[in-house]
Amino acid sequence: SVTAHPSSLPSISLIPTPVPTNEPTTYSFTCGNVWNDLVENVVFPFVFNDTQTKWADVFGYENLYQLNQHEDWKVNETWTLQLEGTSTCSKALTFGFSGSEGSMNIDIPAHANDFMITVVGELEYVPSYLYMRNSCSEKSQVVFTSVKLGHGDCKGRIPTFSPSIYPTAHPSLLPSFAPTASPSIHPSALPSSLPSTLPTELPSTYPSDSPTTSPTMSPSFSPSSIPTPNPTHYCPTDLPEMHPVMKVNNGIAWASTDTFMDNNATVFRDFGLLSGGAEPTTPFDFSVYLDYELVGTHGANSVTIAEQAQKINTILTTSTIYHDKRTVQFAYQLRDAESRAHVLLNEALEIRLVLEKDTLTPHTGVCAFPNASSGVGFCSVSAPLAWFSTSSDETISGTIIALYDSVGLATSETMSITLEQQPTFTSQSGGSMELTIPHHSLMPGSLFSVSIEANTNGNALRTWSFEVDFDATNISYVSTSTSENFTAAIVIPSGDKVSVSNAGLANDRGDHSAANTGSHVDIATLEFRVNSFVKNGVLPLAFKITATSMTNENNIIFVNNKVGQVNDERGGGYTWGQLKVQHALPVGIFSYAVVSEIVNTAPLTMENVSTSINTLVIYDESSYEDVSSDADCALLQVFDSASLLIENCTAIATNVHQNGSFQIPIGVLYNEMATSLDLIVWYPSFVAVNSSDFALNIVDSVSGEMSSSKYRRLGEHELADDISIQERVHDEQRRQLLGSSDPIVDNRLNNCTRFQKAYLTAYAHFHRGIFGEYKIGDVTDMVKFV
């Protein structure tokens, strides 16, 4: 309700205070900045574009390796981080070092322009890298113009004379002198001295100094000093006799006890088996009824609990990587201790892919979160180029780890990855051109680039022209881009040939003879596409290059119609280069059930209970497809047929089943690829019936006593279908009982004379095959009383 006067303590307002603080503080940086000395391969301004990926790696292993070796870069050490730059994202973005809640987290405001933010914090985890801890909903970028990092508290506080642009984070210690214009979001710590203008839905703990202007829905627990003008709707002497009932309004939760009301009119009821028949994180709420009437509103909104991941299954989607395609990719599926695929996904969870080679420092990357229902996600980390050899293939290992608050709870099987030998190429003599094509296989429909370089044989290259012949049956030309040292090329594509030439040096490049002289001068890059209908295999005559002309700074032609060299995955030097084409191949499957705990209520309701089994096929290149309709499913243990039936990859519990089970393994097969999942079945082995009252009477609020027991015969009526006794009595009986010729019960109910009612309840004991373990659930609405 809206109070007429301000509360004695202030609330936290959602609207900033009208006057800002007088002296906001900015920060200088007083420590030595170690960033420039210890961080590698970072040039400012540094543009970060991957803002739509949560946990995106901003500065990772390649950048922070030296920093992680620093003697003071260790857990619980205090460091200061200062970031400067701009952000185009429409929401605030959080950046921080590794840790369950992050270390030295910095919140960059939405559309921040020329921000400078300084934070002091302790390291939670080492080795530590800088990640983005949330994501932007649209394509955007953050440009870092400066990063400073110092050991210790490096904040030099410099007050300014300008007001701050944001309100203070906490309310003032004393209340305001006038009431707020709108009510607070949360109640004040102490009640106001005057009553509210409208009644509350529930009674207050203590009576107000003055009565409310209209009656409240329920009586107060202590009498007020002045009576209210009208009586309350319910009689204060018989609330427990009206048998309040708390029920699930939305969602699934099984009541394990009857509803209880204490002397303060507080209603209690225990619920359990929350995961039975519901996916983790399913929302639910409750309602309380008095005499079948809803009291207040639905409340106690919550969700079923998801458990932490305890198991990881993996599928390696890149068994071989190449020096020009170094990304290792895994598909993974998380499961909790009960084999449910829907696990706890929160800020404490971090999923890492760790690559290891011999005794070298491991290379670690953070994986994207999995899908909530299937538990399936993908990991990708680039192996360092230094791990590749030019003399032989190499082998590395990859492992996925799931951590909560930096504590590893699940580790996958270690998988081996082959690093294809890096090819070496023949050095050409004299002036010539080279064309380099991808050394890894390509999928039909994929775009790829080929680079053109010139060997100038000591000349400063000025103009050039070349022709590229290609397999036009299987490959299509797309575009050409020219090196920044030269004027834009003139491109003439014609059938299976592309002719490219330029007119000279770029005008704004100045003296750049050094850039245009050498054995590997960048000329141009051509983009092609593998046609979508191409079959698996090698295209042996994919590319050929001819340098038709090369002139130096004196316009002297030093190369004329010379066939160049094509560098492909074979190494050496070839006139025609070959290209490998490989369709996406299925490499494994994952299966899951949205509801993995089945509560078999069919013996009570005569209606089957089922859940579908879904299957995803994983392809190399980390794509996937739902193949649930084409998969085959079966029980792996014959004796589990007493608990469950499998039909068309649907698990069905029926009234003919006789047992529950804590683990029913289901085998799934798709195109000779197999996997399995476990289901839990709860079975009602015992049902108990109870009544709230075994003697029924008239309740009179004036005397507070029960009338003669001659009316107990009304308890013989069937009461389980939510129809009150008075609705089952003939008009003549009503007139007799009420002592009136008026058959309308409501008139007497307003004077607090009513019938007591009995409620019949039924509770089942659900078992899942573990001796001595069971769950109790209210099944009143699933049975009939006769």
PDB file of C-alpha atoms in Angstrom, residues 385-631:
ATOM      1  CA  LEU A 385      52.017 -22.845 -34.527  1.00  0.00           C
ATOM      2  CA  ALA A 386      55.274 -23.743 -32.778  1.00  0.00           C
ATOM      3  CA  TRP A 387      53.873 -27.227 -32.045  1.00  0.00           C
ATOM      4  CA  PHE A 388      53.928 -28.138 -35.761  1.00  0.00           C
ATOM      5  CA  SER A 389      56.921 -29.831 -37.342  1.00  0.00           C
ATOM      6  CA  THR A 390      58.248 -29.573 -40.913  1.00  0.00           C
ATOM      7  CA  SER A 391      59.749 -33.066 -40.726  1.00  0.00           C
ATOM      8  CA  SER A 392      56.935 -35.290 -39.403  1.00  0.00           C
ATOM      9  CA  ASP A 393      53.424 -35.450 -38.003  1.00  0.00           C
ATOM     10  CA  GLU A 394      53.052 -34.656 -34.306  1.00  0.00           C
ATOM     11  CA  THR A 395      50.537 -35.857 -31.695  1.00  0.00           C
ATOM     12  CA  ILE A 396      48.898 -33.842 -28.909  1.00  0.00           C
ATOM     13  CA  SER A 397      46.142 -34.649 -26.396  1.00  0.00           C
ATOM     14  CA  GLY A 398      42.933 -32.818 -25.547  1.00  0.00           C
ATOM     15  CA  THR A 399      40.818 -32.984 -22.368  1.00  0.00           C
ATOM     16  CA  ILE A 400      37.688 -31.100 -21.293  1.00  0.00           C
ATOM     17  CA  ILE A 401      37.247 -30.127 -17.638  1.00  0.00           C
ATOM     18  CA  ALA A 402      34.113 -28.769 -15.925  1.00  0.00           C
ATOM     19  CA  LEU A 403      34.788 -26.591 -12.876  1.00  0.00           C
ATOM     20  CA  TYR A 404      32.500 -24.888 -10.375  1.00  0.00           C
ATOM     21  CA  ASP A 405      34.153 -22.079  -8.432  1.00  0.00           C
ATOM     22  CA  SER A 406      37.476 -23.196  -9.941  1.00  0.00           C
ATOM     23  CA  VAL A 407      37.095 -26.719  -8.514  1.00  0.00           C
ATOM     24  CA  GLY A 408      37.149 -29.447 -11.147  1.00  0.00           C
ATOM     25  CA  LEU A 409      34.166 -31.801 -10.751  1.00  0.00           C
ATOM     26  CA  ALA A 410      34.202 -33.605 -14.087  1.00  0.00           C
ATOM     27  CA  THR A 411      36.948 -34.559 -16.542  1.00  0.00           C
ATOM     28  CA  SER A 412      36.459 -36.116 -19.952  1.00  0.00           C
ATOM     29  CA  GLU A 413      38.374 -38.943 -21.533  1.00  0.00           C
ATOM     30  CA  THR A 414      41.650 -37.704 -23.058  1.00  0.00           C
ATOM     31  CA  MET A 415      41.628 -37.722 -26.865  1.00  0.00           C
ATOM     32  CA  SER A 416      44.586 -37.725 -29.299  1.00  0.00           C
ATOM     33  CA  ILE A 417      44.882 -35.182 -32.116  1.00  0.00           C
ATOM     34  CA  THR A 418      47.278 -35.425 -35.079  1.00  0.00           C
ATOM     35  CA  LEU A 419      49.191 -32.308 -36.180  1.00  0.00           C
ATOM     36  CA  GLU A 420      49.791 -32.741 -39.909  1.00  0.00           C
ATOM     37  CA  GLN A 421      53.376 -32.100 -41.002  1.00  0.00           C
ATOM     38  CA  GLN A 422      53.870 -28.524 -42.173  1.00  0.00           C
ATOM     39  CA  PRO A 423      55.004 -28.606 -45.822  1.00  0.00           C
ATOM     40  CA  THR A 424      58.100 -26.798 -47.090  1.00  0.00           C
ATOM     41  CA  PHE A 425      58.436 -25.422 -50.624  1.00  0.00           C
ATOM     42  CA  THR A 426      61.104 -25.115 -53.287  1.00  0.00           C
ATOM     43  CA  SER A 427      62.780 -21.714 -53.531  1.00  0.00           C
ATOM     44  CA  GLN A 428      62.490 -20.282 -57.031  1.00  0.00           C
ATOM     45  CA  SER A 429      65.394 -18.688 -58.841  1.00  0.00           C
ATOM     46  CA  GLY A 430      64.993 -15.472 -60.793  1.00  0.00           C
ATOM     47  CA  GLY A 431      61.845 -13.371 -60.937  1.00  0.00           C
ATOM     48  CA  SER A 432      58.635 -15.359 -60.620  1.00  0.00           C
ATOM     49  CA  MET A 433      55.262 -15.669 -58.844  1.00  0.00           C
ATOM     50  CA  GLU A 434      53.880 -18.214 -56.365  1.00  0.00           C
ATOM     51  CA  LEU A 435      50.261 -19.171 -55.652  1.00  0.00           C
ATOM     52  CA  THR A 436      49.515 -20.759 -52.258  1.00  0.00           C
ATOM     53  CA  ILE A 437      46.295 -22.705 -51.744  1.00  0.00           C
ATOM     54  CA  PRO A 438      44.837 -24.223 -48.531  1.00  0.00           C
ATOM     55  CA  HIS A 439      46.741 -27.220 -47.209  1.00  0.00           C
ATOM     56  CA  HIS A 440      43.679 -28.633 -45.448  1.00  0.00           C
ATOM     57  CA  SER A 441      40.593 -30.227 -46.998  1.00  0.00           C
ATOM     58  CA  LEU A 442      37.581 -28.082 -47.911  1.00  0.00           C
ATOM     59  CA  MET A 443      33.875 -28.836 -47.791  1.00  0.00           C
ATOM     60  CA  PRO A 444      31.564 -28.351 -50.812  1.00  0.00           C
ATOM     61  CA  GLY A 445      30.129 -24.835 -50.780  1.00  0.00           C
ATOM     62  CA  SER A 446      32.953 -23.391 -48.678  1.00  0.00           C
ATOM     63  CA  LEU A 447      34.808 -20.170 -49.518  1.00  0.00           C
ATOM     64  CA  PHE A 448      38.606 -20.149 -49.550  1.00  0.00           C
ATOM     65  CA  SER A 449      41.440 -17.799 -50.459  1.00  0.00           C
ATOM     66  CA  VAL A 450      44.615 -18.209 -52.492  1.00  0.00           C
ATOM     67  CA  SER A 451      47.497 -15.776 -52.043  1.00  0.00           C
ATOM     68  CA  ILE A 452      49.793 -14.478 -54.817  1.00  0.00           C
ATOM     69  CA  GLU A 453      53.387 -13.504 -53.987  1.00  0.00           C
ATOM     70  CA  ALA A 454      56.230 -12.300 -56.210  1.00  0.00           C
ATOM     71  CA  ASN A 455      59.942 -13.072 -56.169  1.00  0.00           C
ATOM     72  CA  THR A 456      61.393  -9.814 -57.569  1.00  0.00           C
ATOM     73  CA  ASN A 457      64.971 -11.123 -57.905  1.00  0.00           C
ATOM     74  CA  GLY A 458      66.330  -7.892 -56.403  1.00  0.00           C
ATOM     75  CA  ASN A 459      64.082  -5.541 -58.416  1.00  0.00           C
ATOM     76  CA  ALA A 460      61.702  -3.035 -56.853  1.00  0.00           C
ATOM     77  CA  LEU A 461      58.414  -4.235 -58.287  1.00  0.00           C
ATOM     78  CA  ARG A 462      56.202  -1.530 -59.842  1.00  0.00           C
ATOM     79  CA  THR A 463      53.653  -3.108 -62.176  1.00  0.00           C
ATOM     80  CA  TRP A 464      52.624  -6.692 -62.671  1.00  0.00           C
ATOM     81  CA  SER A 465      50.075  -8.924 -64.356  1.00  0.00           C
ATOM     82  CA  PHE A 466      49.265 -12.601 -64.041  1.00  0.00           C
ATOM     83  CA  GLU A 467      46.776 -15.255 -65.073  1.00  0.00           C
ATOM     84  CA  VAL A 468      45.295 -17.942 -62.816  1.00  0.00           C
ATOM     85  CA  ASP A 469      43.948 -21.092 -64.469  1.00  0.00           C
ATOM     86  CA  PHE A 470      41.577 -23.126 -62.295  1.00  0.00           C
ATOM     87  CA  ASP A 471      39.274 -26.162 -62.384  1.00  0.00           C
ATOM     88  CA  ALA A 472      36.066 -24.310 -63.325  1.00  0.00           C
ATOM     89  CA  THR A 473      34.059 -27.542 -63.224  1.00  0.00           C
ATOM     90  CA  ASN A 474      34.473 -27.829 -59.480  1.00  0.00           C
ATOM     91  CA  ILE A 475      35.580 -24.329 -58.417  1.00  0.00           C
ATOM     92  CA  SER A 476      34.012 -20.872 -58.950  1.00  0.00           C
ATOM     93  CA  TYR A 477      35.797 -17.513 -58.898  1.00  0.00           C
ATOM     94  CA  VAL A 478      34.423 -14.949 -56.396  1.00  0.00           C
ATOM     95  CA  SER A 479      36.610 -11.851 -55.980  1.00  0.00           C
ATOM     96  CA  THR A 480      40.103 -10.279 -55.900  1.00  0.00           C
ATOM     97  CA  SER A 481      41.744  -7.919 -53.416  1.00  0.00           C
ATOM     98  CA  THR A 482      45.013  -6.083 -54.107  1.00  0.00           C
ATOM     99  CA  SER A 483      47.938  -5.480 -51.757  1.00  0.00           C
ATOM    100  CA  GLU A 484      47.890  -1.988 -50.233  1.00  0.00           C
ATOM    101  CA  ASN A 485      51.272  -1.233 -51.859  1.00  0.00           C
ATOM    102  CA  PHE A 486      49.760  -1.208 -55.341  1.00  0.00           C
ATOM    103  CA  THR A 487      46.904   0.426 -57.183  1.00  0.00           C
ATOM    104  CA  ALA A 488      43.674  -1.559 -57.355  1.00  0.00           C
ATOM    105  CA  ALA A 489      43.955  -4.365 -59.839  1.00  0.00           C
ATOM    106  CA  ILE A 490      41.982  -4.722 -63.048  1.00  0.00           C
ATOM    107  CA  VAL A 491      40.362  -8.170 -62.997  1.00  0.00           C
ATOM    108  CA  ILE A 492      39.002 -10.005 -66.054  1.00  0.00           C
ATOM    109  CA  PRO A 493      37.448 -13.396 -65.218  1.00  0.00           C
ATOM    110  CA  SER A 494      36.744 -15.584 -68.229  1.00  0.00           C
ATOM    111  CA  GLY A 495      35.637 -19.208 -67.933  1.00  0.00           C
ATOM    112  CA  ASP A 496      38.427 -21.181 -66.273  1.00  0.00           C
ATOM    113  CA  LYS A 497      40.864 -18.258 -66.180  1.00  0.00           C
ATOM    114  CA  VAL A 498      41.236 -15.016 -64.207  1.00  0.00           C
ATOM    115  CA  SER A 499      43.501 -12.279 -65.610  1.00  0.00           C
ATOM    116  CA  VAL A 500      44.723  -9.678 -63.112  1.00  0.00           C
ATOM    117  CA  SER A 501      46.914  -6.582 -63.684  1.00  0.00           C
ATOM    118  CA  ASN A 502      47.747  -3.297 -61.971  1.00  0.00           C
ATOM    119  CA  ALA A 503      48.894   0.155 -63.105  1.00  0.00           C
ATOM    120  CA  GLY A 504      51.615   0.855 -60.560  1.00  0.00           C
ATOM    121  CA  LEU A 505      52.307   1.787 -56.966  1.00  0.00           C
ATOM    122  CA  ALA A 506      49.728   3.194 -54.585  1.00  0.00           C
ATOM    123  CA  ASN A 507      50.098   7.008 -54.528  1.00  0.00           C
ATOM    124  CA  ASP A 508      49.953   7.393 -50.761  1.00  0.00           C
ATOM    125  CA  ARG A 509      52.602   4.822 -49.894  1.00  0.00           C
ATOM    126  CA  GLY A 510      55.688   7.052 -50.372  1.00  0.00           C
ATOM    127  CA  ASP A 511      59.028   5.352 -50.790  1.00  0.00           C
ATOM    128  CA  HIS A 512      58.199   1.683 -50.362  1.00  0.00           C
ATOM    129  CA  SER A 513      60.836  -0.012 -52.458  1.00  0.00           C
ATOM    130  CA  ALA A 514      61.751  -2.187 -49.471  1.00  0.00           C
ATOM    131  CA  ALA A 515      58.178  -3.522 -49.299  1.00  0.00           C
ATOM    132  CA  ASN A 516      58.202  -4.220 -53.035  1.00  0.00           C
ATOM    133  CA  THR A 517      61.535  -6.001 -53.135  1.00  0.00           C
ATOM    134  CA  GLY A 518      62.182  -9.578 -52.019  1.00  0.00           C
ATOM    135  CA  SER A 519      61.305 -13.210 -52.502  1.00  0.00           C
ATOM    136  CA  HIS A 520      57.798 -12.998 -50.974  1.00  0.00           C
ATOM    137  CA  VAL A 521      56.239  -9.667 -51.984  1.00  0.00           C
ATOM    138  CA  ASP A 522      52.484  -9.647 -51.367  1.00  0.00           C
ATOM    139  CA  ILE A 523      50.642  -9.029 -54.669  1.00  0.00           C
ATOM    140  CA  ALA A 524      46.976 -10.005 -54.340  1.00  0.00           C
ATOM    141  CA  THR A 525      44.511 -12.435 -52.787  1.00  0.00           C
ATOM    142  CA  LEU A 526      41.839 -14.242 -54.823  1.00  0.00           C
ATOM    143  CA  GLU A 527      38.719 -15.777 -53.317  1.00  0.00           C
ATOM    144  CA  PHE A 528      37.056 -18.905 -54.724  1.00  0.00           C
ATOM    145  CA  ARG A 529      34.239 -21.254 -53.761  1.00  0.00           C
ATOM    146  CA  VAL A 530      34.071 -25.052 -53.941  1.00  0.00           C
ATOM    147  CA  ASN A 531      30.950 -25.915 -55.909  1.00  0.00           C
ATOM    148  CA  SER A 532      28.233 -27.537 -53.799  1.00  0.00           C
ATOM    149  CA  PHE A 533      27.935 -30.688 -55.936  1.00  0.00           C
ATOM    150  CA  VAL A 534      31.635 -31.673 -55.763  1.00  0.00           C
ATOM    151  CA  LYS A 535      32.255 -35.190 -54.462  1.00  0.00           C
ATOM    152  CA  ASN A 536      34.866 -36.281 -51.948  1.00  0.00           C
ATOM    153  CA  GLY A 537      38.373 -36.583 -53.306  1.00  0.00           C
ATOM    154  CA  VAL A 538      41.362 -34.703 -54.717  1.00  0.00           C
ATOM    155  CA  LEU A 539      41.125 -32.131 -57.521  1.00  0.00           C
ATOM    156  CA  PRO A 540      44.514 -32.779 -59.179  1.00  0.00           C
ATOM    157  CA  LEU A 541      44.477 -29.792 -61.569  1.00  0.00           C
ATOM    158  CA  ALA A 542      42.977 -27.204 -59.280  1.00  0.00           C
ATOM    159  CA  PHE A 543      45.250 -24.148 -59.907  1.00  0.00           C
ATOM    160  CA  LYS A 544      48.042 -22.869 -62.121  1.00  0.00           C
ATOM    161  CA  ILE A 545      49.624 -19.387 -62.226  1.00  0.00           C
ATOM    162  CA  THR A 546      51.508 -17.566 -65.018  1.00  0.00           C
ATOM    163  CA  ALA A 547      53.350 -14.276 -64.426  1.00  0.00           C
ATOM    164  CA  THR A 548      52.579 -12.509 -67.714  1.00  0.00           C
ATOM    165  CA  SER A 549      54.559  -9.374 -66.825  1.00  0.00           C
ATOM    166  CA  MET A 550      56.630  -7.822 -64.014  1.00  0.00           C
ATOM    167  CA  THR A 551      58.300  -4.386 -64.289  1.00  0.00           C
ATOM    168  CA  ASN A 552      60.624  -2.550 -61.939  1.00  0.00           C
ATOM    169  CA  GLU A 553      60.739   1.103 -60.830  1.00  0.00           C
ATOM    170  CA  ASN A 554      62.348   2.013 -64.175  1.00  0.00           C
ATOM    171  CA  ASN A 555      59.471   0.386 -66.097  1.00  0.00           C
ATOM    172  CA  ILE A 556      61.824  -2.340 -67.303  1.00  0.00           C
ATOM    173  CA  ILE A 557      60.174  -5.751 -67.793  1.00  0.00           C
ATOM    174  CA  PHE A 558      62.174  -8.357 -65.888  1.00  0.00           C
ATOM    175  CA  VAL A 559      59.611 -11.223 -66.086  1.00  0.00           C
ATOM    176  CA  ASN A 560      57.528 -12.083 -69.142  1.00  0.00           C
ATOM    177  CA  ASN A 561      55.079 -15.030 -69.485  1.00  0.00           C
ATOM    178  CA  LYS A 562      56.718 -17.245 -66.899  1.00  0.00           C
ATOM    179  CA  VAL A 563      54.800 -20.164 -65.341  1.00  0.00           C
ATOM    180  CA  GLY A 564      54.882 -19.809 -61.576  1.00  0.00           C
ATOM    181  CA  GLN A 565      54.882 -22.273 -58.703  1.00  0.00           C
ATOM    182  CA  VAL A 566      51.817 -23.566 -56.812  1.00  0.00           C
ATOM    183  CA  ASN A 567      52.324 -24.389 -53.134  1.00  0.00           C
ATOM    184  CA  ASP A 568      49.874 -27.057 -51.932  1.00  0.00           C
ATOM    185  CA  GLU A 569      49.725 -29.568 -49.072  1.00  0.00           C
ATOM    186  CA  ARG A 570      52.321 -31.826 -50.776  1.00  0.00           C
ATOM    187  CA  GLY A 571      55.162 -29.341 -50.360  1.00  0.00           C
ATOM    188  CA  GLY A 572      57.974 -28.913 -52.914  1.00  0.00           C
ATOM    189  CA  GLY A 573      56.956 -26.990 -56.031  1.00  0.00           C
ATOM    190  CA  TYR A 574      54.360 -27.811 -58.693  1.00  0.00           C
ATOM    191  CA  THR A 575      53.059 -26.217 -61.858  1.00  0.00           C
ATOM    192  CA  TRP A 576      49.517 -27.417 -61.081  1.00  0.00           C
ATOM    193  CA  GLY A 577      48.351 -27.472 -57.496  1.00  0.00           C
ATOM    194  CA  GLN A 578      45.872 -29.979 -56.065  1.00  0.00           C
ATOM    195  CA  LEU A 579      42.979 -29.388 -53.655  1.00  0.00           C
ATOM    196  CA  LYS A 580      41.279 -31.892 -51.323  1.00  0.00           C
ATOM    197  CA  VAL A 581      37.469 -31.877 -50.953  1.00  0.00           C
ATOM    198  CA  GLN A 582      35.756 -33.633 -48.036  1.00  0.00           C
ATOM    199  CA  HIS A 583      32.054 -33.568 -47.198  1.00  0.00           C
ATOM    200  CA  ALA A 584      31.031 -33.123 -43.563  1.00  0.00           C
ATOM    201  CA  LEU A 585      31.150 -36.561 -41.962  1.00  0.00           C
ATOM    202  CA  PRO A 586      29.172 -37.760 -38.937  1.00  0.00           C
ATOM    203  CA  VAL A 587      31.595 -38.569 -36.127  1.00  0.00           C
ATOM    204  CA  GLY A 588      29.269 -39.475 -33.258  1.00  0.00           C
ATOM    205  CA  ILE A 589      25.891 -39.046 -31.572  1.00  0.00           C
ATOM    206  CA  PHE A 590      24.547 -37.718 -28.276  1.00  0.00           C
ATOM    207  CA  SER A 591      21.127 -38.610 -26.861  1.00  0.00           C
ATOM    208  CA  TYR A 592      19.052 -37.147 -24.036  1.00  0.00           C
ATOM    209  CA  ALA A 593      15.562 -37.187 -22.559  1.00  0.00           C
ATOM    210  CA  VAL A 594      14.022 -33.849 -21.646  1.00  0.00           C
ATOM    211  CA  VAL A 595      12.414 -35.526 -18.603  1.00  0.00           C
ATOM    212  CA  SER A 596      14.817 -38.139 -17.293  1.00  0.00           C
ATOM    213  CA  GLU A 597      12.885 -38.948 -14.074  1.00  0.00           C
ATOM    214  CA  ILE A 598       9.523 -40.549 -14.803  1.00  0.00           C
ATOM    215  CA  VAL A 599       6.900 -40.781 -12.054  1.00  0.00           C
ATOM    216  CA  ASN A 600       4.700 -43.711 -13.087  1.00  0.00           C
ATOM    217  CA  THR A 601       1.199 -42.641 -12.059  1.00  0.00           C
ATOM    218  CA  ALA A 602      -0.474 -44.953 -14.591  1.00  0.00           C
ATOM    219  CA  PRO A 603      -1.511 -47.511 -11.893  1.00  0.00           C
ATOM    220  CA  LEU A 604      -3.479 -44.661 -10.263  1.00  0.00           C
ATOM    221  CA  THR A 605      -4.833 -42.792 -13.286  1.00  0.00           C
ATOM    222  CA  MET A 606      -4.829 -45.550 -15.940  1.00  0.00           C
ATOM    223  CA  GLU A 607      -3.047 -43.072 -18.231  1.00  0.00           C
ATOM    224  CA  ASN A 608       0.455 -43.801 -19.562  1.00  0.00           C
ATOM    225  CA  VAL A 609       3.379 -41.545 -18.654  1.00  0.00           C
ATOM    226  CA  SER A 610       6.047 -41.008 -21.316  1.00  0.00           C
ATOM    227  CA  THR A 611       9.082 -39.025 -22.348  1.00  0.00           C
ATOM    228  CA  SER A 612      10.758 -38.777 -25.742  1.00  0.00           C
ATOM    229  CA  ILE A 613      14.414 -39.642 -26.367  1.00  0.00           C
ATOM    230  CA  ASN A 614      16.135 -37.115 -28.621  1.00  0.00           C
ATOM    231  CA  THR A 615      19.297 -37.786 -30.646  1.00  0.00           C
ATOM    232  CA  LEU A 616      21.789 -35.365 -32.187  1.00  0.00           C
ATOM    233  CA  VAL A 617      24.361 -36.441 -34.768  1.00  0.00           C
ATOM    234  CA  ILE A 618      27.647 -34.512 -34.558  1.00  0.00           C
ATOM    235  CA  TYR A 619      29.610 -33.777 -37.735  1.00  0.00           C
ATOM    236  CA  ASP A 620      33.240 -32.848 -38.148  1.00  0.00           C
ATOM    237  CA  GLU A 621      33.601 -29.052 -38.337  1.00  0.00           C
ATOM    238  CA  SER A 622      31.354 -29.026 -35.194  1.00  0.00           C
ATOM    239  CA  SER A 623      27.942 -28.885 -36.796  1.00  0.00           C
ATOM    240  CA  TYR A 624      25.027 -31.050 -35.690  1.00  0.00           C
ATOM    241  CA  GLU A 625      21.590 -32.278 -36.776  1.00  0.00           C
ATOM    242  CA  ASP A 626      18.563 -33.623 -34.912  1.00  0.00           C
ATOM    243  CA  VAL A 627      18.017 -37.203 -36.109  1.00  0.00           C
ATOM    244  CA  SER A 628      15.585 -38.309 -33.400  1.00  0.00           C
ATOM    245  CA  SER A 629      13.034 -39.571 -35.929  1.00  0.00           C
ATOM    246  CA  ASP A 630      15.620 -41.847 -37.591  1.00  0.00           C
ATOM    247  CA  ALA A 631      17.308 -43.264 -34.485  1.00  0.00           C
TER     248      ALA A 631
END
